[in-house]
CSV table of C-alpha atoms in Angstrom, one decimal:
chain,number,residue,atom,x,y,z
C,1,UNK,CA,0.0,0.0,0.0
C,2,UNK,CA,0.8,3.9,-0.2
C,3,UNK,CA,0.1,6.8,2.0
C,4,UNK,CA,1.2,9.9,2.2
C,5,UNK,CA,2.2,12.1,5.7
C,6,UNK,CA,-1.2,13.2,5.9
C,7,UNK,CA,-2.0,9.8,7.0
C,8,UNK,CA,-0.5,10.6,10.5
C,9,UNK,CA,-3.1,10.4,12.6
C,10,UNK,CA,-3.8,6.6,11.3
C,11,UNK,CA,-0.1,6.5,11.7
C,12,UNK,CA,-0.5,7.3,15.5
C,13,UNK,CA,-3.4,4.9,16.3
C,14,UNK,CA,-2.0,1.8,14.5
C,15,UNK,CA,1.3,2.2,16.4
C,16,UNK,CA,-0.4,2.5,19.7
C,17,UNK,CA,-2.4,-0.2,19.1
C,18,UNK,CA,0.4,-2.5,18.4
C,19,UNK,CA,1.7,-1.1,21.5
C,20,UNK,CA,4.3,1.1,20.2
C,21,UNK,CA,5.1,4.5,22.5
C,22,UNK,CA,3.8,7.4,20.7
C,23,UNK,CA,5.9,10.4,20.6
C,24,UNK,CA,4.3,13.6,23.3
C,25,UNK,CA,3.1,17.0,22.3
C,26,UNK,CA,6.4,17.9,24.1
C,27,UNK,CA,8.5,16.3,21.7
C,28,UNK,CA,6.5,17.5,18.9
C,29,UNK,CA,6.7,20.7,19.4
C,30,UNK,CA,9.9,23.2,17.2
C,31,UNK,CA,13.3,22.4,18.7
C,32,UNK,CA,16.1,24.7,17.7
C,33,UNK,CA,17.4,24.8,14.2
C,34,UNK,CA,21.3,21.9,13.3
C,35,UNK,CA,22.5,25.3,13.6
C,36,UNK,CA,22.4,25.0,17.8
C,37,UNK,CA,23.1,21.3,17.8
C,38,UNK,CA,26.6,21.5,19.0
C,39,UNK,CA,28.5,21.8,15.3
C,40,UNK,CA,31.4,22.5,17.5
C,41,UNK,CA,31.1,18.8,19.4
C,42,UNK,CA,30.7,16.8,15.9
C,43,UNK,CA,33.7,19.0,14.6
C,44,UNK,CA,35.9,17.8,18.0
C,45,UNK,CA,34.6,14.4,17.2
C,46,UNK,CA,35.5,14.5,13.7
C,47,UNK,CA,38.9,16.0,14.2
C,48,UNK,CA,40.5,18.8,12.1
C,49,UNK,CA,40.7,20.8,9.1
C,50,UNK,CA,40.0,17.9,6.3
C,51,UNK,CA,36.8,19.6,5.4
C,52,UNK,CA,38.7,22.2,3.7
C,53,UNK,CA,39.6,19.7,0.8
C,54,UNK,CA,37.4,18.3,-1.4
C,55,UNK,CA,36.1,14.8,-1.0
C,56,UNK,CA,36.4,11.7,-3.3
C,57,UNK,CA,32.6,10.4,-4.3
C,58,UNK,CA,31.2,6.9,-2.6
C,59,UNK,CA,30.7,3.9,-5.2
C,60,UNK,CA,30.9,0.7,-3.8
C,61,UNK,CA,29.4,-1.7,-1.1
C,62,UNK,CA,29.5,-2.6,2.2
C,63,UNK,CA,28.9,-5.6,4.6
C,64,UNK,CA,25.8,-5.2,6.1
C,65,UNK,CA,25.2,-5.1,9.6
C,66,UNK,CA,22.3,-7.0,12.1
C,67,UNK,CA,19.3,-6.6,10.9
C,68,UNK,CA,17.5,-7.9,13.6
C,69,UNK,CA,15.0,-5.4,16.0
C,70,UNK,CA,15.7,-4.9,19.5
C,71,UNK,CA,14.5,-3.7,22.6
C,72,UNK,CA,11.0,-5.9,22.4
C,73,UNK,CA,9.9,-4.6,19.2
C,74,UNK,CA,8.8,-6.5,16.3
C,75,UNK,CA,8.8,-5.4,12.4
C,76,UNK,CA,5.7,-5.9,11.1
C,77,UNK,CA,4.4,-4.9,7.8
C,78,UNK,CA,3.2,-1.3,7.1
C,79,UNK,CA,2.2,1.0,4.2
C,80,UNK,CA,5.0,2.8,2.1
C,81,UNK,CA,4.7,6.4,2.1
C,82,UNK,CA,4.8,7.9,-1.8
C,83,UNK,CA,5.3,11.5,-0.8
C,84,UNK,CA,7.4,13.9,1.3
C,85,UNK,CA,8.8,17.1,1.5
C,86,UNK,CA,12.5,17.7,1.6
C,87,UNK,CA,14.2,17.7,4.9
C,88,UNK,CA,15.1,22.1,5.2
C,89,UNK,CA,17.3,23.6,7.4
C,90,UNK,CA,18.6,27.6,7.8
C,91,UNK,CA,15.8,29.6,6.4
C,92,UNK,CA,13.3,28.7,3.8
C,93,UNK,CA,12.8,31.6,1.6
C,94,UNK,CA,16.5,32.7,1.3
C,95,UNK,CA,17.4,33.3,-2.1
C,96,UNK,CA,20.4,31.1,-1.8
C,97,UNK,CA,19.7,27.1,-2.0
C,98,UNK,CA,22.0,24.8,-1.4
C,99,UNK,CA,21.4,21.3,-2.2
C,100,UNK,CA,23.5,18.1,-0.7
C,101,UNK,CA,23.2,14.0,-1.6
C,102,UNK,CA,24.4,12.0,0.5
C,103,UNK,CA,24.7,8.2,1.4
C,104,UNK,CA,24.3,7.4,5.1
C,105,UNK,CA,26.6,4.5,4.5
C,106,UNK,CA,29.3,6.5,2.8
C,107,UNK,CA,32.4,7.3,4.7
C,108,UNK,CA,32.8,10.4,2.5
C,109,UNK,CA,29.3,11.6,3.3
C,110,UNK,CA,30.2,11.1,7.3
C,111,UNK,CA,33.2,12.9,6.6
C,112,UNK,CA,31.6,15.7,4.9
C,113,UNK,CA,28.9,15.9,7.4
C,114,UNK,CA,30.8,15.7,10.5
C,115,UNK,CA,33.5,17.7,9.3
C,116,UNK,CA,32.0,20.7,6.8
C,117,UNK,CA,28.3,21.0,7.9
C,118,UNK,CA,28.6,22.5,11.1
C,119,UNK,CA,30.9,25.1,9.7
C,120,UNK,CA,28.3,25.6,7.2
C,121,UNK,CA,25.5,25.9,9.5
C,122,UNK,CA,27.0,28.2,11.9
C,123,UNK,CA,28.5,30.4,9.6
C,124,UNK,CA,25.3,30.3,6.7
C,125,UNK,CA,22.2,28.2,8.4
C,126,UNK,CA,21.8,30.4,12.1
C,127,UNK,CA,21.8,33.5,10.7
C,128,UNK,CA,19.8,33.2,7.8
C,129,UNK,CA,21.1,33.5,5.0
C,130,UNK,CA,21.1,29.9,3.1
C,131,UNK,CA,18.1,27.2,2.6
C,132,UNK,CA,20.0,23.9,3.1
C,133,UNK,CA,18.1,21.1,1.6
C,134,UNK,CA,19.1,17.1,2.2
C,135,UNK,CA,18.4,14.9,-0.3
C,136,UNK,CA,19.1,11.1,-0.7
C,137,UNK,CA,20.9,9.0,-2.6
C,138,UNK,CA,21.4,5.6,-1.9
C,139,UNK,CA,24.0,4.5,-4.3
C,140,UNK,CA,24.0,2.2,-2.5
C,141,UNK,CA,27.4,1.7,-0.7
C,142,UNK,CA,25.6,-0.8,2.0
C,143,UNK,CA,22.8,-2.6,-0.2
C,144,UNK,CA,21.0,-2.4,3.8
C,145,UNK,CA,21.5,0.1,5.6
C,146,UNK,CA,21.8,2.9,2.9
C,147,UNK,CA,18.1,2.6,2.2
C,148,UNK,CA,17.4,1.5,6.0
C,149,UNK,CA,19.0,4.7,8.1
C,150,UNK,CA,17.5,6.8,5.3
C,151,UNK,CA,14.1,5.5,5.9
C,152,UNK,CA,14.6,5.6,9.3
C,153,UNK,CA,15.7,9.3,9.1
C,154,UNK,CA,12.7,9.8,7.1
C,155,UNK,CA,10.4,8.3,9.5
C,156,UNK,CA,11.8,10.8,12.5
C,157,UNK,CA,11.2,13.7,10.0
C,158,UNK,CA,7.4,12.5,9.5
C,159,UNK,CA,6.6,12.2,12.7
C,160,UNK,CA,8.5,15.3,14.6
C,161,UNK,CA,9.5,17.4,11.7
C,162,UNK,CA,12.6,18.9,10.0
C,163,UNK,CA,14.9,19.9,13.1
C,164,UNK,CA,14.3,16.5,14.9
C,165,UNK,CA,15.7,14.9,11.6
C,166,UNK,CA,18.6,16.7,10.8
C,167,UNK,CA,19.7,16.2,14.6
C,168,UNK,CA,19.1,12.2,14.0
C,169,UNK,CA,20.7,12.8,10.8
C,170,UNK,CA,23.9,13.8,12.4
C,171,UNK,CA,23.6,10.9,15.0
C,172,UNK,CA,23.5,8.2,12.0
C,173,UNK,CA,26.5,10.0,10.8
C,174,UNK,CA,28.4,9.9,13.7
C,175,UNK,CA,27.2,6.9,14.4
C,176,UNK,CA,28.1,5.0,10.9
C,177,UNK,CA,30.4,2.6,11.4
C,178,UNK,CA,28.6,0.9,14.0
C,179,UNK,CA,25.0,0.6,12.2
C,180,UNK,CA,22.8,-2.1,13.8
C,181,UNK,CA,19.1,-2.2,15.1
C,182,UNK,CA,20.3,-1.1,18.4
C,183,UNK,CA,21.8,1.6,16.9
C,184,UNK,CA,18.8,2.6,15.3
C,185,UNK,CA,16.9,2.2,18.6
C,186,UNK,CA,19.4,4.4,20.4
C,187,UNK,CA,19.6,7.0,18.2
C,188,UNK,CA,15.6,7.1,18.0
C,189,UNK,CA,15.6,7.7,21.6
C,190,UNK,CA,17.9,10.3,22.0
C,191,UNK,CA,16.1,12.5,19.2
C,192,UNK,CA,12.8,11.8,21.3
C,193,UNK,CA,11.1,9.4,18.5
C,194,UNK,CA,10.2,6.3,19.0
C,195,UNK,CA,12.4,3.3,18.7
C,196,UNK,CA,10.1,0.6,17.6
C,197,UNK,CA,8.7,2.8,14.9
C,198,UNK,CA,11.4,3.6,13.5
C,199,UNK,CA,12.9,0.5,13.7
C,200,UNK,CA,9.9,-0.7,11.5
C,201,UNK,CA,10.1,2.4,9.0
C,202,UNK,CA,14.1,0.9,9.1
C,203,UNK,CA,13.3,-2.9,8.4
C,204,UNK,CA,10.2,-2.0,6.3
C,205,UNK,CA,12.1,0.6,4.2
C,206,UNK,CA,8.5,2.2,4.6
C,207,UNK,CA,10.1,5.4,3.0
C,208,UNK,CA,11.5,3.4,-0.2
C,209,UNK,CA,9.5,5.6,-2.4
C,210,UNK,CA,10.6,8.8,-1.2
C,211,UNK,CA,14.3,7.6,-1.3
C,212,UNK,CA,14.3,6.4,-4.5
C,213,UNK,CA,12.8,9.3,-5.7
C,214,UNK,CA,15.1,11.8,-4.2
C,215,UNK,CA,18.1,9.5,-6.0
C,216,UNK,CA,16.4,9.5,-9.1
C,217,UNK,CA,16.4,13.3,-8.9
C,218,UNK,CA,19.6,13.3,-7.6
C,219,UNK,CA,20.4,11.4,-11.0
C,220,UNK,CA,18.6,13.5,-13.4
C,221,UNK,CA,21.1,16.3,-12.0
C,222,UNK,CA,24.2,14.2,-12.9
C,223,UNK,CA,25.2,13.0,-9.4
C,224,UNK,CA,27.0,9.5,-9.7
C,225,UNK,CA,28.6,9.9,-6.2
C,226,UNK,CA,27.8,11.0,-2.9
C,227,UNK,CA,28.5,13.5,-1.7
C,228,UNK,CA,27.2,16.4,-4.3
C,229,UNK,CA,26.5,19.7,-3.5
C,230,UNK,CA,24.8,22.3,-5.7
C,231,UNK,CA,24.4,25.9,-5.2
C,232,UNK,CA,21.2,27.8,-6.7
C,233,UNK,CA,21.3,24.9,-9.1
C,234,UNK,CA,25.0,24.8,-10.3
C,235,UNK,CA,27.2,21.9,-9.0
C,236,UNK,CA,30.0,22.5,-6.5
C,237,UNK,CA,32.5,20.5,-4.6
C,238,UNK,CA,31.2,19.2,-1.5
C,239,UNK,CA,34.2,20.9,0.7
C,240,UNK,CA,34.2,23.8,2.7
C,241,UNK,CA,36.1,26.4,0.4
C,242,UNK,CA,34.0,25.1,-2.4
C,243,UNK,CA,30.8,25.9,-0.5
C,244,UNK,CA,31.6,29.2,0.9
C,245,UNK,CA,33.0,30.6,-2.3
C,246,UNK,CA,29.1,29.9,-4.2
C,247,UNK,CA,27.4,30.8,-1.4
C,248,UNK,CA,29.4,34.0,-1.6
C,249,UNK,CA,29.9,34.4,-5.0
């Protein structure tokens, strides 16, 4: 089956009655922007200057890690959603757009998101000036959990909105090369959404659609690695200097 993020409500009373915890009106409601989650922590944890270089593009595959749900939670079968609006961070109506693919399984992507986002959103996303859009695109370099942390990302983003996913976002990133179900489950919590549903949306690949479309896109633009950036349209490199010198220009 399909449905679409106006089917939330159905969402919310299937999940419940499958005994799932549904997320509260307090984590519902607007948390700050990526901008104020920590960029200066992930850029500790990710370690120096690299980001200032471009970065090579991700290709290939991975081994795929367990698959298998945790924490008293079973997968069981659920619609596919067909349609969803891309995740947006900074400010929506600035004139300047920039656009990023990425992989969550590509060790370029983690570098490029650990290492050159928070400079980007401190400098560009808090004080206005830029619209940063995610998309995906599963090459895929893990034929599992490529599509799975993407649809899991997507399924924090449908339930508690745009900030919520970009902070889970940079979890999976940090997170990446240690991707399990109890992974998953952990970084769920700490965003405030719901581990067994989004373990499901994971297993499920209940966003599948919306992934493959965002690739497909991502495609049509000429992206045959991850990750590309584009300014207002024109392709840049994925690196800091090459950001800030479009955004600028």
């Amino acid at each position: 089956g399909v449905r679409s993020p106006r089917d939330a409500a159905m969402r919310t009373q299937r999940r419940r009655a499958a005994g799932a915890k549904v997320p509260s009106a307090e984590h519902s409601r607007p948390r700050s922007t990526p901008t104020g989650r920590e960029p200066t922590r992930r850029a500790v944890l990710a370690g120096g200057g690299a980001g200032r270089t471009g970065h090579a593009g991700c290709t290939g595959n991975a081994t795929p890690g367990d698959g298998n749900a945790v924490g008293d939670c079973t997968i069981a079968s659920e619609p596919t959603v067909s349609d969803l609006p891309t995740p947006v961070a900074g400010n929506p109506d600035a004139d300047v757009t920039v656009m990023v693919f990425e992989d969550y399984a590509c060790p370029h992507c983690r570098t490029y998101h650990l290492e050159v986002f928070p400079t980007i959103a401190e400098e560009y996303l808090a004080p206005g000036r830029v619209r940063y859009e995610h998309h995906d695109l599963p090459i895929p370099v893990d034929e599992r959990w490529s599509w799975w942390v993407a649809s899991a990302a997507r399924g924090v983003q449908d339930t508690l909105g745009d900030q919520v996913f970009f902070e889970f976002a940079g979890l999976a990133f940090e997170r990446q090369r240690d991707l399990s179900m109890e992974t998953v489950a952990e970084m769920a919590e700490a965003v405030g959404a719901d581990p067994c549903a989004i373990q499901t949306d994971a297993g499920n690949e209940s966003y599948r659609p919306v992934l493959e479309a965002d690739r497909e896109r991502g495609q049509e633009l000429g992206v045959s690695g991850t990750p590309s950036a584009f300014v207002s349209g024109e392709s840049v490199p994925a690196s800091l200097d090459g950001l800030r010198a479009a955004i600028e220009a």
